[in-house]
mmCIF file of C-alpha atoms in Angstrom:
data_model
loop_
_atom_site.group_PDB
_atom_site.id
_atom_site.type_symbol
_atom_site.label_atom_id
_atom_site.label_comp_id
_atom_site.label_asym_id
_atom_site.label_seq_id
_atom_site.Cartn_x
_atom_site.Cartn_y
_atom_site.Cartn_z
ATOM 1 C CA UNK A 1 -2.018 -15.084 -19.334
ATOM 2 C CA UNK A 2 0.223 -12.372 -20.666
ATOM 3 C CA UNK A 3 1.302 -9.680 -18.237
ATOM 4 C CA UNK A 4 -0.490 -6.142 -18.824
ATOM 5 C CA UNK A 5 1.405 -3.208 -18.469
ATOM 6 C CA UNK A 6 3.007 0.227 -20.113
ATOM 7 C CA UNK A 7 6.206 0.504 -18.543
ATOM 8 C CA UNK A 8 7.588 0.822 -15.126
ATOM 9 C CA UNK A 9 6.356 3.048 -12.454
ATOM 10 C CA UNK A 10 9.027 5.143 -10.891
ATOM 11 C CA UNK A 11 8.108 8.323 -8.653
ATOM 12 C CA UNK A 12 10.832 9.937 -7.129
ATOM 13 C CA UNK A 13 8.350 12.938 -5.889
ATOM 14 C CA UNK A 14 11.185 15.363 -7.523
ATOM 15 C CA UNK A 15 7.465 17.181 -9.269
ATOM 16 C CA UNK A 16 5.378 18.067 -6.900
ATOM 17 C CA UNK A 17 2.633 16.576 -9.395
ATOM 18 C CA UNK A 18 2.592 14.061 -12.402
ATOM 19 C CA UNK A 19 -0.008 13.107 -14.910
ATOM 20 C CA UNK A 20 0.114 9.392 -13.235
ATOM 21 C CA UNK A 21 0.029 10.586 -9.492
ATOM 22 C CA UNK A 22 -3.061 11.367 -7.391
ATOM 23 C CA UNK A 23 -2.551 12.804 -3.446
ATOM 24 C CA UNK A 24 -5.983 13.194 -2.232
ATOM 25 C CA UNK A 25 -7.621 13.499 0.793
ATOM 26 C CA UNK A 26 -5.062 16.002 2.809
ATOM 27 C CA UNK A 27 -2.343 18.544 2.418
ATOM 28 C CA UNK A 28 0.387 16.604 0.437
ATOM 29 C CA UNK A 29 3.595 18.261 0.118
ATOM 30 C CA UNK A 30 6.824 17.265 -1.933
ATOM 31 C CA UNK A 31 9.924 18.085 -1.070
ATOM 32 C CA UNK A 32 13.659 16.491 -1.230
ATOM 33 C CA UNK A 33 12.246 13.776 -2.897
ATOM 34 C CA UNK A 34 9.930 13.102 -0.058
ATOM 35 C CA UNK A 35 5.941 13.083 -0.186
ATOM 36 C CA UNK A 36 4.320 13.998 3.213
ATOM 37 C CA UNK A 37 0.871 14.613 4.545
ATOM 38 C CA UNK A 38 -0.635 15.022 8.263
ATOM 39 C CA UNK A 39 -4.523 13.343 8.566
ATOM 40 C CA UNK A 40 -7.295 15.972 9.193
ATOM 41 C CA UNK A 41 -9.821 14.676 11.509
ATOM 42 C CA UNK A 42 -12.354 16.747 9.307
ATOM 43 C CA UNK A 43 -11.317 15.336 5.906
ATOM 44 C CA UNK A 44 -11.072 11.427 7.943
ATOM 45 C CA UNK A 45 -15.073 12.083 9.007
ATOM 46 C CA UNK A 46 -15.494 13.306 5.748
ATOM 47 C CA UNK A 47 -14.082 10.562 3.261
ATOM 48 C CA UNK A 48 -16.357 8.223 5.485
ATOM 49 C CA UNK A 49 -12.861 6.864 7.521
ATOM 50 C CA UNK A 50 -10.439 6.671 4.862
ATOM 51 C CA UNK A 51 -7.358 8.806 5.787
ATOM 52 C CA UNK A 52 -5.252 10.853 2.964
ATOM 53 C CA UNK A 53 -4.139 8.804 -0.283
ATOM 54 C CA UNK A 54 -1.807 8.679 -2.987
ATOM 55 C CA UNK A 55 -2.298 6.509 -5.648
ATOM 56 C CA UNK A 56 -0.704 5.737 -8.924
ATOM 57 C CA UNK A 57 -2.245 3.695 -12.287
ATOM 58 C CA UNK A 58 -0.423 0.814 -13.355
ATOM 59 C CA UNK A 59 -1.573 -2.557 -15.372
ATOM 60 C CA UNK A 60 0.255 -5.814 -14.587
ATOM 61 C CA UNK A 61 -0.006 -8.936 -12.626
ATOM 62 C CA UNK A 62 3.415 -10.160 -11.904
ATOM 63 C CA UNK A 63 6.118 -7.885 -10.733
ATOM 64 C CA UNK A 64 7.536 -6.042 -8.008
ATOM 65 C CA UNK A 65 6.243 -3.042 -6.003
ATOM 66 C CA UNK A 66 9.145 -1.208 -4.226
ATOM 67 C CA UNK A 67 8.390 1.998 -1.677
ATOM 68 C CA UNK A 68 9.422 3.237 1.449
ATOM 69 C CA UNK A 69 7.583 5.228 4.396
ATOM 70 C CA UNK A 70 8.024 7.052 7.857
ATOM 71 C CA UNK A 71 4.880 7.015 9.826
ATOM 72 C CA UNK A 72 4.755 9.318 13.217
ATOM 73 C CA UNK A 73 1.855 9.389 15.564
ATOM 74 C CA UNK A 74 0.030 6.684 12.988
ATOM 75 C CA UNK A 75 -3.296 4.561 13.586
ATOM 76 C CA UNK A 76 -2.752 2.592 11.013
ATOM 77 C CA UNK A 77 -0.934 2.558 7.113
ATOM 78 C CA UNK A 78 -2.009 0.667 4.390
ATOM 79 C CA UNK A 79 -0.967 -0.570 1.361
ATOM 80 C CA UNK A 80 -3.919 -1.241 -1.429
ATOM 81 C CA UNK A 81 -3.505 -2.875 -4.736
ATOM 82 C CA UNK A 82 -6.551 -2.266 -6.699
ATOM 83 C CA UNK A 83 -7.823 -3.839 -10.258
ATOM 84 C CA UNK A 84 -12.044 -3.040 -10.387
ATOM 85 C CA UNK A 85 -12.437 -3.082 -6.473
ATOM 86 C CA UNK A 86 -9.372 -4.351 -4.359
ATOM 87 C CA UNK A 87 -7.251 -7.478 -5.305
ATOM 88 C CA UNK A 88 -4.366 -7.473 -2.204
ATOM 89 C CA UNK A 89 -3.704 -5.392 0.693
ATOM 90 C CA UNK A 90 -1.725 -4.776 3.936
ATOM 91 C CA UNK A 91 -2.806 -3.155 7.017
ATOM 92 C CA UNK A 92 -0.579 -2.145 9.613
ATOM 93 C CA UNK A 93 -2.087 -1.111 13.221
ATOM 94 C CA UNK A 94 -0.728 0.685 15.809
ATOM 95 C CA UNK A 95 -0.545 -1.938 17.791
ATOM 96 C CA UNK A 96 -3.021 -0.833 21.034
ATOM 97 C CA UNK A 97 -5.752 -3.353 20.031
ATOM 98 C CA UNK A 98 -4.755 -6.973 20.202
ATOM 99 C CA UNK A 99 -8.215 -8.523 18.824
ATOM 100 C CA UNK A 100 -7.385 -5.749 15.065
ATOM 101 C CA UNK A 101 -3.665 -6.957 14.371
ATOM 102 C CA UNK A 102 -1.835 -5.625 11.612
ATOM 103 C CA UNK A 103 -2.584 -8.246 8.371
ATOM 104 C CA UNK A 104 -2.770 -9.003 5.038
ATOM 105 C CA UNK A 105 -6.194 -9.884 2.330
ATOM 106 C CA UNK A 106 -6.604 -10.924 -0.807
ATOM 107 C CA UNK A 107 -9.954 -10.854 -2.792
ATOM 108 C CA UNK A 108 -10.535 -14.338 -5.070
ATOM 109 C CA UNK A 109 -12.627 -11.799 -7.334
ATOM 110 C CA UNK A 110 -13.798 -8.357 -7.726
ATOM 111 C CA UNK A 111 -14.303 -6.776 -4.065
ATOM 112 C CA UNK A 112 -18.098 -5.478 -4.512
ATOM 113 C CA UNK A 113 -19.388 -8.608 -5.215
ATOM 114 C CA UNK A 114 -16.646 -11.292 -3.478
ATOM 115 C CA UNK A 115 -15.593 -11.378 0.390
ATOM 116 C CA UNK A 116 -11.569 -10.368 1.528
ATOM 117 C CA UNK A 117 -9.822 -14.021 2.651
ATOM 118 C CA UNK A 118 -7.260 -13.580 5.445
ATOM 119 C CA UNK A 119 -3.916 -13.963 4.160
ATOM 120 C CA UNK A 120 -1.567 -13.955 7.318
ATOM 121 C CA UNK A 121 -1.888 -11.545 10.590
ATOM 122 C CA UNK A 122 1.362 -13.351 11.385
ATOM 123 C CA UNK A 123 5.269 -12.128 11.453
ATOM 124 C CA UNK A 124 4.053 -8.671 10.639
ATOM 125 C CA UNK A 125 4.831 -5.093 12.487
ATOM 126 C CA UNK A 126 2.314 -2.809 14.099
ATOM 127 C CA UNK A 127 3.022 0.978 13.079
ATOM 128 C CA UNK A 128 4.497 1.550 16.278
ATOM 129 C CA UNK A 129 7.442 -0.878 15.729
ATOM 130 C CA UNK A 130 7.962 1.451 12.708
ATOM 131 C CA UNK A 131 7.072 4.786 14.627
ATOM 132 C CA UNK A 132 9.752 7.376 13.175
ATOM 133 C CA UNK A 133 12.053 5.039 11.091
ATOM 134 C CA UNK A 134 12.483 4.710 7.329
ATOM 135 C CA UNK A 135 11.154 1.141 6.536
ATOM 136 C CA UNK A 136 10.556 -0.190 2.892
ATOM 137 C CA UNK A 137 8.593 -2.813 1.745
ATOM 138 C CA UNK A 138 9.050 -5.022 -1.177
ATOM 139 C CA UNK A 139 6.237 -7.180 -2.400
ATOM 140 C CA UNK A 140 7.084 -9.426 -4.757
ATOM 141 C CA UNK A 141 4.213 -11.039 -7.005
ATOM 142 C CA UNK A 142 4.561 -13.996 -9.070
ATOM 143 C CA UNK A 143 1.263 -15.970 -9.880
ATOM 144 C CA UNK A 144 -0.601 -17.139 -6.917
ATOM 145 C CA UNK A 145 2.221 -16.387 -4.835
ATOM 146 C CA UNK A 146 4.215 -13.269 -3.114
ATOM 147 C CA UNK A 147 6.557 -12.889 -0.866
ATOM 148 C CA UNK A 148 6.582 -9.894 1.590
ATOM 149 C CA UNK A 149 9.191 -7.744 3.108
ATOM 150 C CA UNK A 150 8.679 -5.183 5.346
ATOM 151 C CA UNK A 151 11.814 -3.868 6.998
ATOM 152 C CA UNK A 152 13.762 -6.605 8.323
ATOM 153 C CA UNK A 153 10.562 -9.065 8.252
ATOM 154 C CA UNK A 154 9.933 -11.037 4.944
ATOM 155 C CA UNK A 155 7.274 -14.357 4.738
ATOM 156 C CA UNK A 156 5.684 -15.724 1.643
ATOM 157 C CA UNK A 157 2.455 -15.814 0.851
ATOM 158 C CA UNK A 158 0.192 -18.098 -1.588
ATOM 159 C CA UNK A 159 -3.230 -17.658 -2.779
ATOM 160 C CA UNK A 160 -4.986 -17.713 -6.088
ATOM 161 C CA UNK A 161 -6.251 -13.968 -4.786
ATOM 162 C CA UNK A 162 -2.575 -12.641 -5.673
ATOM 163 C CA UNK A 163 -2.670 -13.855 -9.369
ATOM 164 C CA UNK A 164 -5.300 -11.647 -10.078
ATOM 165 C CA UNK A 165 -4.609 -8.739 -12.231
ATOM 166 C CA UNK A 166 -3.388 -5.394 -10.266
ATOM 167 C CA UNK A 167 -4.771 -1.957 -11.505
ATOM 168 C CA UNK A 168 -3.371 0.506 -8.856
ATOM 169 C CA UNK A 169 -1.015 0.986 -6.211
ATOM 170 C CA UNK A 170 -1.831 2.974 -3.536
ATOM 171 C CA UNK A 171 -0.616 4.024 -0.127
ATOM 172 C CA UNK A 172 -3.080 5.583 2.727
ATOM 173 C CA UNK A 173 -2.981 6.258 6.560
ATOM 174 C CA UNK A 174 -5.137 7.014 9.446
ATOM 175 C CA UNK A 175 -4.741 9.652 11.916
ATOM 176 C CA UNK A 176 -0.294 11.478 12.382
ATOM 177 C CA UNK A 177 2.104 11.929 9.506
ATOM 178 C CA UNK A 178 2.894 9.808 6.966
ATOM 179 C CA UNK A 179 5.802 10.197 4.725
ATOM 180 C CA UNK A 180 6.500 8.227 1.772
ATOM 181 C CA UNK A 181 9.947 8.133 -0.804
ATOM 182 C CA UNK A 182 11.324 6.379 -3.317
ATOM 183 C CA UNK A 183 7.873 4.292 -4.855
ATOM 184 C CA UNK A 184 8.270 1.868 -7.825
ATOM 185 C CA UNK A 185 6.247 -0.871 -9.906
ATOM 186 C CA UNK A 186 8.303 -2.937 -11.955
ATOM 187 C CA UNK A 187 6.119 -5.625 -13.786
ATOM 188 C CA UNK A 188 7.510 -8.451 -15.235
#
């Protein structure tokens, strides 16, 4: 199948907006190249549990998706690729509930209609590991498989969930401060 993208996605958050760039949810502000947002309890009850967003439109299937975050004071951040309902993603928890690790799902088909499939809850950090430090993450997608790095920790992954075509890239928290630099998408 041939790949299906524009271009590249590069945000530097040098504009405080762009055409392809959506902050939602909270009070995003960009400055030295740095986006940053603090939840609202009020905005968390209101958007049903979802914490502020930012999210970004980009076509492919194979590629690379590059970014780098600080949480403080956290619950959880997560990482969402999205096609017509979700297609991969990566929670990380804070940690203080052993039975909700941080993990990583896949959906074999569109989300509405097809169950999430466990990917790994293995070799991954909580958000408290990560509490106050600079970590990127690289996910690297090629066919069924990828292979994830998130600070120091990398594992690969394989399942026919990741082939799928990828829509979105987005980047969301619960509860504390998130702040996010440097994002890319670099299909193949």
């Amino acid at each position: 199948k041939p790949n299906l993208h524009a271009a590249d996605l590069e945000d530097d958050f040098s504009a405080s907006s762009r055409e392809d760039r959506s902050a939602l949810r909270g009070s995003w502000t960009f400055e030295n190249n740095v986006a940053i947002c603090t939840a609202d309890p009020e905005l968390f009850k209101k958007y049903d549990k979802h914490g502020p967003i930012l999210r970004w439109p980009i076509r492919y299937r194979d590629g690379v998706v590059l970014c780098e975050f600080k949480p403080t004071d956290c619950d959880k951040v997560v990482l969402t690729l999205n096609t017509s309902g979700h297609v991969f993603r990566i929670i990380l928890m804070d940690g203080s509930n052993a039975k909700v690790p941080s993990r990583v799902f896949g959906w074999p088909g569109p989300s509405k209609s097809t169950d999430h499939v466990l990917l790994t809850k293995e070799n991954l950090p909580t958000v408290a590991d990560l509490d106050g430090k600079w970590t990127r993450v690289r996910i690297e997608f090629d066919g069924d498989r990828a292979r994830l790095t998130i600070g120091e920790q990398t594992q690969s992954l394989e399942h026919p969930a990741i082939g799928r075509d990828k829509g979105e890239f987005t980047l969301s928290f619960a509860s504390g401060t998130l702040a996010v630099r440097n994002v890319k998408v670099q299909p193949k």
